[in-house]
mmCIF file with all atom_site columns, C-alpha atoms in Angstrom:
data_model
loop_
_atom_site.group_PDB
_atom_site.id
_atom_site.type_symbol
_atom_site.label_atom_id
_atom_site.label_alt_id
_atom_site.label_comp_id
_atom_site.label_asym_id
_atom_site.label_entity_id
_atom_site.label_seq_id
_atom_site.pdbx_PDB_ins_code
_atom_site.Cartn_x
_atom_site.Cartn_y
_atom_site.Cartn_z
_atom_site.occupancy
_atom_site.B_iso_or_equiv
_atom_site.pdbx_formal_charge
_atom_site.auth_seq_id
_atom_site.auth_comp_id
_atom_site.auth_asym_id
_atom_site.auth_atom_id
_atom_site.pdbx_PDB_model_num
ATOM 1  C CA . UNK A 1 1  ? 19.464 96.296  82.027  1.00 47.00 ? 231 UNK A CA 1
ATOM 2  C CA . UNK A 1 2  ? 23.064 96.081  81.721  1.00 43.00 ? 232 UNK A CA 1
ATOM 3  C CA . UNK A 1 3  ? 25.217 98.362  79.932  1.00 49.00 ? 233 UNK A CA 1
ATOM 4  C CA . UNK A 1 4  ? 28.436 97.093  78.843  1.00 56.00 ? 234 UNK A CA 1
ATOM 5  C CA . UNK A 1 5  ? 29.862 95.969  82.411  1.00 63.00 ? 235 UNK A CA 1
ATOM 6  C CA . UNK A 1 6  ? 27.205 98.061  84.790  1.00 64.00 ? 236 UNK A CA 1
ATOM 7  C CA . UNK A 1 7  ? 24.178 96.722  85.872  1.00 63.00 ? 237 UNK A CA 1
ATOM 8  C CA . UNK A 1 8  ? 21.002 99.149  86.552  1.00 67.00 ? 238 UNK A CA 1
ATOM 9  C CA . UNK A 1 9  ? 18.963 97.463  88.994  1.00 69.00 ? 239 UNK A CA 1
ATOM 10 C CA . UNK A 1 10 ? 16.111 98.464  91.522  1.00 71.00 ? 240 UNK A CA 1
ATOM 11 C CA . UNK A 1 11 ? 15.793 94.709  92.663  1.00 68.00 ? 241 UNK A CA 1
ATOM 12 C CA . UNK A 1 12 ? 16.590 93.852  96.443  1.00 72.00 ? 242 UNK A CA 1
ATOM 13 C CA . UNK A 1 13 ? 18.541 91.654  97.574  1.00 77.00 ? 243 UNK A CA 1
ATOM 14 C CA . UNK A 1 14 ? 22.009 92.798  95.924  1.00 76.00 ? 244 UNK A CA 1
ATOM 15 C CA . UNK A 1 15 ? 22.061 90.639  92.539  1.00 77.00 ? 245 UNK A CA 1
ATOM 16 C CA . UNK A 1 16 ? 25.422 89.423  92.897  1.00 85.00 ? 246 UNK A CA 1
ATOM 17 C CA . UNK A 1 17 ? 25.186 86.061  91.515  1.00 85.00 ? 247 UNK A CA 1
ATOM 18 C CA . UNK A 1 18 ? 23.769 88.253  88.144  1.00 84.00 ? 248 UNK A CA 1
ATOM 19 C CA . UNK A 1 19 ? 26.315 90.870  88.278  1.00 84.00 ? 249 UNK A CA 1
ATOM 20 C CA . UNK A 1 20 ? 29.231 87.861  88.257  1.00 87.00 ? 250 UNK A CA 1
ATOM 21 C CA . UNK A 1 21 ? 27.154 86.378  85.522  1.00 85.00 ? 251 UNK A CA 1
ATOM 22 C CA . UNK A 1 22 ? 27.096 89.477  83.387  1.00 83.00 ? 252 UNK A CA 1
ATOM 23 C CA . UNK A 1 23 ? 30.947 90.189  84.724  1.00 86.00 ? 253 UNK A CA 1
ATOM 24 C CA . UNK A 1 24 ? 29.917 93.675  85.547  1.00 86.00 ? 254 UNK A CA 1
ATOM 25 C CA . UNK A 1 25 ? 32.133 96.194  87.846  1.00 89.00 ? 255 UNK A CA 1
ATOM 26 C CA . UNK A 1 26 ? 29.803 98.547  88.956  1.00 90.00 ? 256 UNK A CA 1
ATOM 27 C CA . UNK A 1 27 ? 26.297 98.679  90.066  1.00 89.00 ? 257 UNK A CA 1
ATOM 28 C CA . UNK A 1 28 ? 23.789 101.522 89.513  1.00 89.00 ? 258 UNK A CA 1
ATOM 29 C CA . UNK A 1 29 ? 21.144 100.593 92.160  1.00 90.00 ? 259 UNK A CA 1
ATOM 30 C CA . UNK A 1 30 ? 17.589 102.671 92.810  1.00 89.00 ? 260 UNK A CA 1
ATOM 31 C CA . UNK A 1 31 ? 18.421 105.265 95.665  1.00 91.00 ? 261 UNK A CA 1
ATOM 32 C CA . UNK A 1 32 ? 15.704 103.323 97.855  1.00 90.00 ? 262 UNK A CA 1
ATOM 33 C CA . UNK A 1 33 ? 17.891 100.065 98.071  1.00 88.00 ? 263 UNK A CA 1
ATOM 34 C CA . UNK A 1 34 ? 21.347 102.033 98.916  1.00 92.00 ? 264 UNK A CA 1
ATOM 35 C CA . UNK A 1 35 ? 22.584 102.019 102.995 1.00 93.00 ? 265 UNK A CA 1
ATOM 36 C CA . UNK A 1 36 ? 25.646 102.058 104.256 1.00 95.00 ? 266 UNK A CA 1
ATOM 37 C CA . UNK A 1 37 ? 25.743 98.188  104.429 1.00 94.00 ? 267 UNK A CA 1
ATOM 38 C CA . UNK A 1 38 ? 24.714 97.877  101.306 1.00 91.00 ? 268 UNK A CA 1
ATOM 39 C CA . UNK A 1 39 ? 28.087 100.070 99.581  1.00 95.00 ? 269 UNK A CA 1
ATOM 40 C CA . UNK A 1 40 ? 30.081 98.162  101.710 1.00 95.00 ? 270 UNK A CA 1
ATOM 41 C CA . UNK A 1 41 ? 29.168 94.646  100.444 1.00 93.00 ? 271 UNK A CA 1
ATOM 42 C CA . UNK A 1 42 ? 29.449 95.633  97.003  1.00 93.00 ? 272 UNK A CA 1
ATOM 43 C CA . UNK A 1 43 ? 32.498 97.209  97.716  1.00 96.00 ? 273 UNK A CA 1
ATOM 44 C CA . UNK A 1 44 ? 34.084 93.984  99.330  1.00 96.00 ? 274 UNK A CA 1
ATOM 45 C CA . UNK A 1 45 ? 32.997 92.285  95.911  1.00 94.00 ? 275 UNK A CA 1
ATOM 46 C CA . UNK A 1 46 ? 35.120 95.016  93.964  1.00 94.00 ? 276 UNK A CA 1
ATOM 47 C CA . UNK A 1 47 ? 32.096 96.241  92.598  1.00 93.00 ? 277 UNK A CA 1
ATOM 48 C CA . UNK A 1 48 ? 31.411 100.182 92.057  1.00 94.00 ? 278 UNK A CA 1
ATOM 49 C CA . UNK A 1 49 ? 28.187 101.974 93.177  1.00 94.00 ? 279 UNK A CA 1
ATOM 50 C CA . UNK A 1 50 ? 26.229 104.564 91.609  1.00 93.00 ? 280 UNK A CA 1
ATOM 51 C CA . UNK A 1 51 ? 22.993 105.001 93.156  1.00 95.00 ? 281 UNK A CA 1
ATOM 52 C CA . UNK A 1 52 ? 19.947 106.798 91.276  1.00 91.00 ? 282 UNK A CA 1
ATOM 53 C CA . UNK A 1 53 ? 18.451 109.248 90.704  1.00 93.00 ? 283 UNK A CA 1
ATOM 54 C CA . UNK A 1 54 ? 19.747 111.390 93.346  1.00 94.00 ? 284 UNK A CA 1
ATOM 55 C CA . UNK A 1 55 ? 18.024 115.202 92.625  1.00 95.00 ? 285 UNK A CA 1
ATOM 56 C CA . UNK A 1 56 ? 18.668 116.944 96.347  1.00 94.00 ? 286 UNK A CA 1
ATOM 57 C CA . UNK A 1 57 ? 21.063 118.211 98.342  1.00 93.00 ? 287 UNK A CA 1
ATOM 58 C CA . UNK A 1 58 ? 20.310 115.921 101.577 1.00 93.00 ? 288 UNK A CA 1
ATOM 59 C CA . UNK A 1 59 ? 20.204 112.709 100.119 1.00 95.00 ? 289 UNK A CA 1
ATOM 60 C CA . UNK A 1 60 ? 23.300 113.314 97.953  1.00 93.00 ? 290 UNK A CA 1
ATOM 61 C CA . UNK A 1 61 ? 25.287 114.140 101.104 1.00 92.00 ? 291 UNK A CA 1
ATOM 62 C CA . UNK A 1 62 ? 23.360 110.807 102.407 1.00 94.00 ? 292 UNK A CA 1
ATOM 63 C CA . UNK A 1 63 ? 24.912 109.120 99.640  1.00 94.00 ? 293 UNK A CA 1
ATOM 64 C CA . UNK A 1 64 ? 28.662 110.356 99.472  1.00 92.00 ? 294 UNK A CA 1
ATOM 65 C CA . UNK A 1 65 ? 28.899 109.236 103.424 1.00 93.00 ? 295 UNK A CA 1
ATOM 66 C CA . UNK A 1 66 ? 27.454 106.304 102.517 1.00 95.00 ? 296 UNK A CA 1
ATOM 67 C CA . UNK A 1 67 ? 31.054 105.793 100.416 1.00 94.00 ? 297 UNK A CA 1
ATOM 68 C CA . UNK A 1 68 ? 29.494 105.315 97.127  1.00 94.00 ? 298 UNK A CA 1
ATOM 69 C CA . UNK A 1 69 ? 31.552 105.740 94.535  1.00 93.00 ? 299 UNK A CA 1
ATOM 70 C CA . UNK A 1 70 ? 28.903 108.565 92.433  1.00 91.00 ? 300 UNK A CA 1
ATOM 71 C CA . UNK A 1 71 ? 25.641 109.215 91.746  1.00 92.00 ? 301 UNK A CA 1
ATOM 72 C CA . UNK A 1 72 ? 23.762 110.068 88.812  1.00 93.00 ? 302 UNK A CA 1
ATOM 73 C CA . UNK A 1 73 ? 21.286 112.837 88.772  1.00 93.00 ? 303 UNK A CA 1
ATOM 74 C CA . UNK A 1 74 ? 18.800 115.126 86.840  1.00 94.00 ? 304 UNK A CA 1
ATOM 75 C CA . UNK A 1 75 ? 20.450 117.818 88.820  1.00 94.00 ? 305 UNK A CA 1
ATOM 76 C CA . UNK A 1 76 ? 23.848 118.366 87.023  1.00 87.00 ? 306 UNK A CA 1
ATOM 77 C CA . UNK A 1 77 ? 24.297 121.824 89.309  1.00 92.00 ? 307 UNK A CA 1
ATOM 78 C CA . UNK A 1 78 ? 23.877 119.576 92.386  1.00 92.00 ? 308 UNK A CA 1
ATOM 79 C CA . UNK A 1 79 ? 27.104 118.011 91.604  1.00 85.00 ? 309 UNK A CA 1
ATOM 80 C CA . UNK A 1 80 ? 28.973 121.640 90.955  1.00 86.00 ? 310 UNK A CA 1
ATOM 81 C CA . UNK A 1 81 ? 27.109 122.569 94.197  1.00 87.00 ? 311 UNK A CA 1
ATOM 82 C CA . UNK A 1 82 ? 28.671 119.832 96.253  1.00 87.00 ? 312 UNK A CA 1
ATOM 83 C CA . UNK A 1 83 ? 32.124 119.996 94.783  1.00 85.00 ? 313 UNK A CA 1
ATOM 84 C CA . UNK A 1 84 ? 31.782 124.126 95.815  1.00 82.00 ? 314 UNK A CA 1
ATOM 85 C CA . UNK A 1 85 ? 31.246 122.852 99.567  1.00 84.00 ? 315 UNK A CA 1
ATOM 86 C CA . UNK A 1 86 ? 33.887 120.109 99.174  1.00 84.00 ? 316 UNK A CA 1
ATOM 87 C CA . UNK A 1 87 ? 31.832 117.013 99.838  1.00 81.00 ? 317 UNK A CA 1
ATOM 88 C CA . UNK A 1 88 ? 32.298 115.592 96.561  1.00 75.00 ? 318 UNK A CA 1
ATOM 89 C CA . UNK A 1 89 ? 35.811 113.951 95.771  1.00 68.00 ? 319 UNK A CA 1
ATOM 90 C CA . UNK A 1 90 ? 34.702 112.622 92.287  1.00 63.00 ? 320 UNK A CA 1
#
């Protein structure tokens, strides 16, 4: 589904030919596709990442190392919980 220029996605490998395509800048891929590796490639192709759904504390710190660019959630506290410990910069 694509929503304006974002692409939601839980397809592996990284659909960059589609996300050109669709001339999308950011990706919102399923939390189970998201590495390190992964954010970085994206990142090289200017795109932004915003995994889902991240709901705990762990995997949202998992995340935010990762360097992705935000998250969504089902959690909106999570979010006012990490800014309170300072691991969120967004």
């Amino acid at each position: 589904m694509c929503i304006r220029d974002r692409l939601i996605t839980s397809k592996f490998p990284i659909p960059l030919d589609i996300l050109k395509d669709l001339e999308a800048h950011a990706l919102f891929p399923r939390i189970n596709l998201v590495g390190h590796e992964y954010v970085q490639i994206l990142h090289r192709h200017r795109y932004k990442v915003y995994p889902w759904v991240i709901n705990d504390l762990y995997t949202a710190c998992q995340i935010i190392d990762f360097g992705a660019d935000g998250f969504a959630t089902d959690k909106p506290d999570l979010k006012k919980y990490l800014k309170y410990l300072g691991r969120l910069r967004y």
